[in-house]
């Protein structure tokens, strides 16, 4: 029986667990979370330890990190890799992924997501339910494309940026690192590092 350890007993973690089990690549999941032992369950799944207990395991299971905060997720994943863990890529069987797309380790792709031809998705990314990453997009590490968000062809998104739920980015735009695109926004210009932009068309509200 193949077991997947999921670090981060979040709501997002439950969806990662469902995706992993539905894929058939793992038959059992165990959660680890720093709220353990106060918190013992994540929905129907058991939480069996915290980050330290996971790092201390002599037989290391495959792991994935299910923490919503992009920077924290990337840091935890990096720590696990440095400690010799094999990091899984979790793809729900109802996601559609081009054979020419590439997806790095530690990324999760949820049900209904589409990743089209020649798209390149970095490590520790979340391509959430019904998100669309069109052809030739380039996503850095720890990018989160929220449910129903769409990136048109050739969009570039820098490390740790978050595309909010239902947002759209028109073709060939470049979004920097640590950018927040608000829910429902329509991005029609490039966005530099660290900005928050909202609305239709998206305007910068925070630098
Ligand atoms: C963009 C966002 C991060 C801003 O959050 P924030 O920094 O806390 O900003 P505030 O809530 O203080 O809002 C600041 C202003 O922007 C407006 N605003 C915030 N989010 C907006 C959005 N998505 N679209 C349009 N306007 C928005 C607010 O109404 C407010 O306007 P005001 O100053 O005229 O009152 C947040 O609203 C958002 O859209 N998050 C995305 C959540 C998401 O996608 N979740 C999916 C999880 S999987």
Tab-separated table of C-alpha atoms and ligand atoms in Angstrom:
chain	number	residue	atom	x	y	z
A	1	UNK	CA	0.000	0.000	0.000
A	2	UNK	CA	1.427	3.402	-0.981
A	3	UNK	CA	1.150	6.113	1.641
A	4	UNK	CA	1.315	9.865	1.088
A	5	UNK	CA	2.200	12.211	3.935
A	6	UNK	CA	0.527	15.604	3.624
A	7	UNK	CA	2.061	18.463	5.604
A	8	UNK	CA	-0.666	20.996	6.388
A	9	UNK	CA	-4.030	19.867	7.728
A	10	UNK	CA	-5.986	22.600	5.993
A	11	UNK	CA	-9.188	22.662	3.970
A	12	UNK	CA	-6.887	22.785	0.961
A	13	UNK	CA	-5.198	19.701	2.431
A	14	UNK	CA	-8.486	17.780	2.318
A	15	UNK	CA	-8.757	18.539	-1.413
A	16	UNK	CA	-5.153	17.431	-1.922
A	17	UNK	CA	-5.992	14.184	-0.063
A	18	UNK	CA	-9.053	13.579	-2.253
A	19	UNK	CA	-7.020	14.263	-5.388
A	20	UNK	CA	-4.216	11.926	-4.292
A	21	UNK	CA	-6.580	9.082	-3.396
A	22	UNK	CA	-8.670	9.566	-6.569
A	23	UNK	CA	-5.525	9.348	-8.671
A	24	UNK	CA	-5.024	5.783	-7.415
A	25	UNK	CA	-1.281	6.417	-6.956
A	26	UNK	CA	-1.678	6.353	-3.164
A	27	UNK	CA	-4.010	4.190	-1.106
A	28	UNK	CA	-3.630	6.023	2.201
A	29	UNK	CA	-2.876	9.564	3.332
A	30	UNK	CA	-1.664	10.796	6.717
A	31	UNK	CA	-1.616	14.423	7.753
A	32	UNK	CA	1.119	16.223	9.654
A	33	UNK	CA	0.472	19.657	11.095
A	34	UNK	CA	2.095	21.850	13.727
A	35	UNK	CA	-1.299	22.111	15.476
A	36	UNK	CA	-0.891	18.436	16.422
A	37	UNK	CA	-1.487	16.979	19.054
A	38	UNK	CA	-4.145	19.601	19.888
A	39	UNK	CA	-5.696	18.958	16.493
A	40	UNK	CA	-6.029	15.263	15.668
A	41	UNK	CA	-8.199	15.148	12.534
A	42	UNK	CA	-8.597	17.007	9.273
A	43	UNK	CA	-12.127	16.062	8.276
A	44	UNK	CA	-12.123	12.281	7.950
A	45	UNK	CA	-8.320	12.064	7.878
A	46	UNK	CA	-6.079	11.466	10.864
A	47	UNK	CA	-3.307	13.891	11.815
A	48	UNK	CA	-0.446	11.759	13.112
A	49	UNK	CA	2.270	14.285	13.927
A	50	UNK	CA	3.834	17.692	13.334
A	51	UNK	CA	6.691	18.843	11.101
A	52	UNK	CA	9.258	17.547	13.594
A	53	UNK	CA	7.680	14.074	13.790
A	54	UNK	CA	7.649	13.941	9.993
A	55	UNK	CA	11.306	14.965	9.747
A	56	UNK	CA	12.215	12.397	12.431
A	57	UNK	CA	10.706	9.423	10.569
A	58	UNK	CA	13.332	6.797	9.762
A	59	UNK	CA	11.300	5.443	6.836
A	60	UNK	CA	10.428	8.511	4.865
A	61	UNK	CA	7.059	8.457	3.058
A	62	UNK	CA	6.413	10.446	-0.103
A	63	UNK	CA	5.289	13.923	0.897
A	64	UNK	CA	3.423	16.905	-0.398
A	65	UNK	CA	2.853	20.245	1.328
A	66	UNK	CA	-0.719	21.545	1.543
A	67	UNK	CA	-0.198	24.976	3.073
A	68	UNK	CA	-2.012	27.850	1.375
A	69	UNK	CA	0.596	30.517	2.124
A	70	UNK	CA	2.877	30.409	-0.913
A	71	UNK	CA	6.116	31.355	0.861
A	72	UNK	CA	5.536	28.964	3.770
A	73	UNK	CA	4.613	26.134	1.388
A	74	UNK	CA	7.823	26.657	-0.589
A	75	UNK	CA	9.959	26.879	2.575
A	76	UNK	CA	8.495	23.656	4.007
A	77	UNK	CA	8.926	21.833	0.717
A	78	UNK	CA	12.546	22.963	0.479
A	79	UNK	CA	13.163	21.795	4.053
A	80	UNK	CA	11.683	18.361	3.277
A	81	UNK	CA	13.804	17.986	0.135
A	82	UNK	CA	16.944	18.944	2.100
A	83	UNK	CA	16.016	16.230	4.601
A	84	UNK	CA	15.935	13.549	1.921
A	85	UNK	CA	12.191	13.250	1.327
A	86	UNK	CA	10.736	12.359	-2.046
A	87	UNK	CA	8.217	15.016	-2.951
A	88	UNK	CA	5.084	13.966	-4.818
A	89	UNK	CA	3.214	15.774	-7.572
A	90	UNK	CA	-0.526	15.274	-7.033
A	91	UNK	CA	-2.819	15.457	-10.042
A	92	UNK	CA	-6.556	14.797	-9.822
A	93	UNK	CA	-7.632	12.337	-12.563
A	94	UNK	CA	-10.233	14.862	-13.761
A	95	UNK	CA	-7.541	17.433	-14.594
A	96	UNK	CA	-6.569	17.717	-18.263
A	97	UNK	CA	-2.872	18.137	-18.879
A	98	UNK	CA	-1.126	18.363	-22.237
A	99	UNK	CA	1.568	15.796	-22.858
A	100	UNK	CA	3.878	18.696	-23.736
A	101	UNK	CA	3.259	20.570	-20.475
A	102	UNK	CA	5.719	20.163	-17.645
A	103	UNK	CA	4.910	20.223	-13.945
A	104	UNK	CA	7.603	20.243	-11.273
A	105	UNK	CA	7.547	18.262	-8.026
A	106	UNK	CA	5.408	19.318	-5.110
A	107	UNK	CA	2.750	20.882	-7.324
A	108	UNK	CA	-0.903	19.928	-6.936
A	109	UNK	CA	-3.457	20.095	-9.747
A	110	UNK	CA	-7.111	19.855	-8.768
A	111	UNK	CA	-10.223	18.530	-10.506
A	112	UNK	CA	-11.281	20.344	-13.651
A	113	UNK	CA	-7.993	22.183	-14.088
A	114	UNK	CA	-6.558	22.431	-17.603
A	115	UNK	CA	-2.859	22.872	-18.324
A	116	UNK	CA	-2.305	23.233	-22.042
A	117	UNK	CA	0.511	22.658	-24.523
A	118	UNK	CA	4.045	23.660	-23.592
A	119	UNK	CA	3.013	25.269	-20.314
A	120	UNK	CA	5.718	25.037	-17.645
A	121	UNK	CA	4.568	24.911	-14.025
A	122	UNK	CA	7.121	25.260	-11.234
A	123	UNK	CA	7.502	23.422	-7.961
A	124	UNK	CA	5.067	23.761	-5.022
A	125	UNK	CA	2.394	25.393	-7.201
A	126	UNK	CA	-1.349	25.018	-6.719
A	127	UNK	CA	-3.419	24.836	-9.904
A	128	UNK	CA	-6.780	24.801	-8.222
A	129	UNK	CA	-10.200	23.447	-9.244
A	130	UNK	CA	-11.239	24.517	-12.753
A	131	UNK	CA	-8.236	26.804	-13.189
A	132	UNK	CA	-6.876	27.186	-16.721
A	133	UNK	CA	-3.191	27.547	-17.511
A	134	UNK	CA	-3.113	28.038	-21.261
A	135	UNK	CA	-0.431	27.066	-23.761
A	136	UNK	CA	3.088	28.388	-23.255
A	137	UNK	CA	2.443	29.852	-19.794
A	138	UNK	CA	5.421	29.887	-17.449
A	139	UNK	CA	4.723	29.673	-13.712
A	140	UNK	CA	7.508	30.086	-11.170
A	141	UNK	CA	7.663	28.100	-7.945
A	142	UNK	CA	4.859	28.307	-5.369
A	143	UNK	CA	2.396	30.136	-7.618
A	144	UNK	CA	-1.269	29.620	-6.709
A	145	UNK	CA	-3.847	29.815	-9.509
A	146	UNK	CA	-7.114	29.841	-7.542
A	147	UNK	CA	-10.331	28.042	-8.480
A	148	UNK	CA	-11.739	29.194	-11.804
A	149	UNK	CA	-8.870	31.581	-12.560
A	150	UNK	CA	-7.576	31.638	-16.137
A	151	UNK	CA	-4.193	32.494	-17.570
A	152	UNK	CA	-4.278	33.028	-21.339
A	153	UNK	CA	-1.498	31.824	-23.635
A	154	UNK	CA	2.080	32.812	-22.883
A	155	UNK	CA	1.446	34.445	-19.501
A	156	UNK	CA	4.458	34.494	-17.164
A	157	UNK	CA	3.890	34.456	-13.395
A	158	UNK	CA	6.754	34.922	-10.920
A	159	UNK	CA	7.491	32.948	-7.770
A	160	UNK	CA	4.957	32.997	-4.909
A	161	UNK	CA	2.331	35.031	-6.772
A	162	UNK	CA	-1.347	34.349	-6.140
A	163	UNK	CA	-4.013	34.666	-8.837
A	164	UNK	CA	-7.339	35.077	-6.998
A	165	UNK	CA	-10.476	33.077	-7.526
A	166	UNK	CA	-12.104	33.687	-10.915
A	167	UNK	CA	-9.443	36.174	-12.066
A	168	UNK	CA	-8.240	36.301	-15.679
A	169	UNK	CA	-4.978	37.383	-17.237
A	170	UNK	CA	-4.883	38.180	-20.950
A	171	UNK	CA	-2.278	36.631	-23.228
A	172	UNK	CA	1.443	37.317	-22.958
A	173	UNK	CA	1.245	39.490	-19.812
A	174	UNK	CA	4.032	39.214	-17.267
A	175	UNK	CA	3.199	39.086	-13.597
A	176	UNK	CA	6.118	39.469	-11.216
A	177	UNK	CA	6.932	37.624	-7.991
A	178	UNK	CA	4.868	37.954	-4.808
A	179	UNK	CA	2.004	39.590	-6.697
A	180	UNK	CA	-1.596	39.297	-5.468
A	181	UNK	CA	-4.289	39.428	-8.161
A	182	UNK	CA	-7.685	39.937	-6.499
A	183	UNK	CA	-10.697	37.705	-6.914
A	184	UNK	CA	-12.473	38.317	-10.224
A	185	UNK	CA	-9.844	40.700	-11.584
A	186	UNK	CA	-9.071	41.057	-15.296
A	187	UNK	CA	-5.358	41.700	-15.724
A	188	UNK	CA	-4.621	43.523	-18.993
A	189	UNK	CA	-1.188	45.012	-18.171
A	190	UNK	CA	2.073	43.627	-16.815
A	191	UNK	CA	2.342	43.716	-13.004
A	192	UNK	CA	5.693	44.282	-11.277
A	193	UNK	CA	6.921	42.340	-8.235
A	194	UNK	CA	5.028	42.696	-4.964
A	195	UNK	CA	1.935	44.515	-6.240
A	196	UNK	CA	-1.699	43.835	-5.354
A	197	UNK	CA	-4.127	44.540	-8.184
A	198	UNK	CA	-7.929	44.243	-8.228
A	199	UNK	CA	-10.879	44.969	-10.490
A	200	UNK	CA	-11.817	44.980	-14.148
A	201	UNK	CA	-9.508	46.087	-15.634
A	202	UNK	CA	-7.140	45.377	-12.736
A	203	UNK	CA	-5.666	48.428	-10.982
A	204	UNK	CA	-2.899	48.433	-8.415
A	205	UNK	CA	-4.145	49.054	-4.854
A	206	UNK	CA	-0.988	48.133	-2.908
A	207	UNK	CA	2.734	48.452	-3.591
B	1	LIG	C1	-7.155	41.415	-3.256
B	1	LIG	C2	-7.292	41.012	-1.821
B	1	LIG	C3	-6.092	40.133	-1.417
B	1	LIG	C4	-7.254	42.301	-1.017
B	1	LIG	O1	-7.330	42.002	0.329
B	1	LIG	P1	-6.896	43.133	1.386
B	1	LIG	O2	-5.465	43.497	1.167
B	1	LIG	O3	-7.298	42.628	2.730
B	1	LIG	O4	-7.734	44.403	0.934
B	1	LIG	P2	-9.074	45.002	1.544
B	1	LIG	O5	-10.077	43.934	1.796
B	1	LIG	O6	-8.653	45.896	2.650
B	1	LIG	O7	-9.615	45.878	0.331
B	1	LIG	C5	-8.974	47.070	-0.112
B	1	LIG	C6	-9.875	47.706	-1.156
B	1	LIG	O8	-9.877	46.888	-2.339
B	1	LIG	C7	-11.215	46.443	-2.622
B	1	LIG	N1	-11.096	45.050	-3.050
B	1	LIG	C8	-10.563	44.022	-2.362
B	1	LIG	N2	-10.585	42.895	-3.074
B	1	LIG	C9	-11.159	43.226	-4.252
B	1	LIG	C10	-11.463	42.465	-5.402
B	1	LIG	N3	-11.145	41.164	-5.493
B	1	LIG	N4	-12.017	43.095	-6.443
B	1	LIG	C11	-12.320	44.422	-6.375
B	1	LIG	N5	-12.063	45.190	-5.290
B	1	LIG	C12	-11.481	44.582	-4.246
B	1	LIG	C13	-11.988	46.575	-1.323
B	1	LIG	O9	-13.356	46.722	-1.581
B	1	LIG	C14	-11.340	47.808	-0.733
B	1	LIG	O10	-11.868	48.943	-1.389
B	1	LIG	P3	-12.095	50.346	-0.616
B	1	LIG	O11	-10.713	50.783	-0.161
B	1	LIG	O12	-12.699	51.213	-1.657
B	1	LIG	O13	-12.998	50.014	0.514
B	1	LIG	C15	-8.595	40.172	-1.516
B	1	LIG	O14	-9.728	40.987	-1.434
B	1	LIG	C16	-8.856	39.102	-2.564
B	1	LIG	O15	-9.447	39.323	-3.638
B	1	LIG	N6	-8.365	37.898	-2.256
B	1	LIG	C17	-8.486	36.742	-3.118
B	1	LIG	C18	-9.069	35.588	-2.325
B	1	LIG	C19	-9.144	34.341	-3.148
B	1	LIG	O16	-8.987	34.334	-4.350
B	1	LIG	N7	-9.323	33.241	-2.484
B	1	LIG	C20	-9.304	31.943	-3.136
B	1	LIG	C21	-8.781	30.929	-2.174
B	1	LIG	S1	-8.548	29.386	-2.957
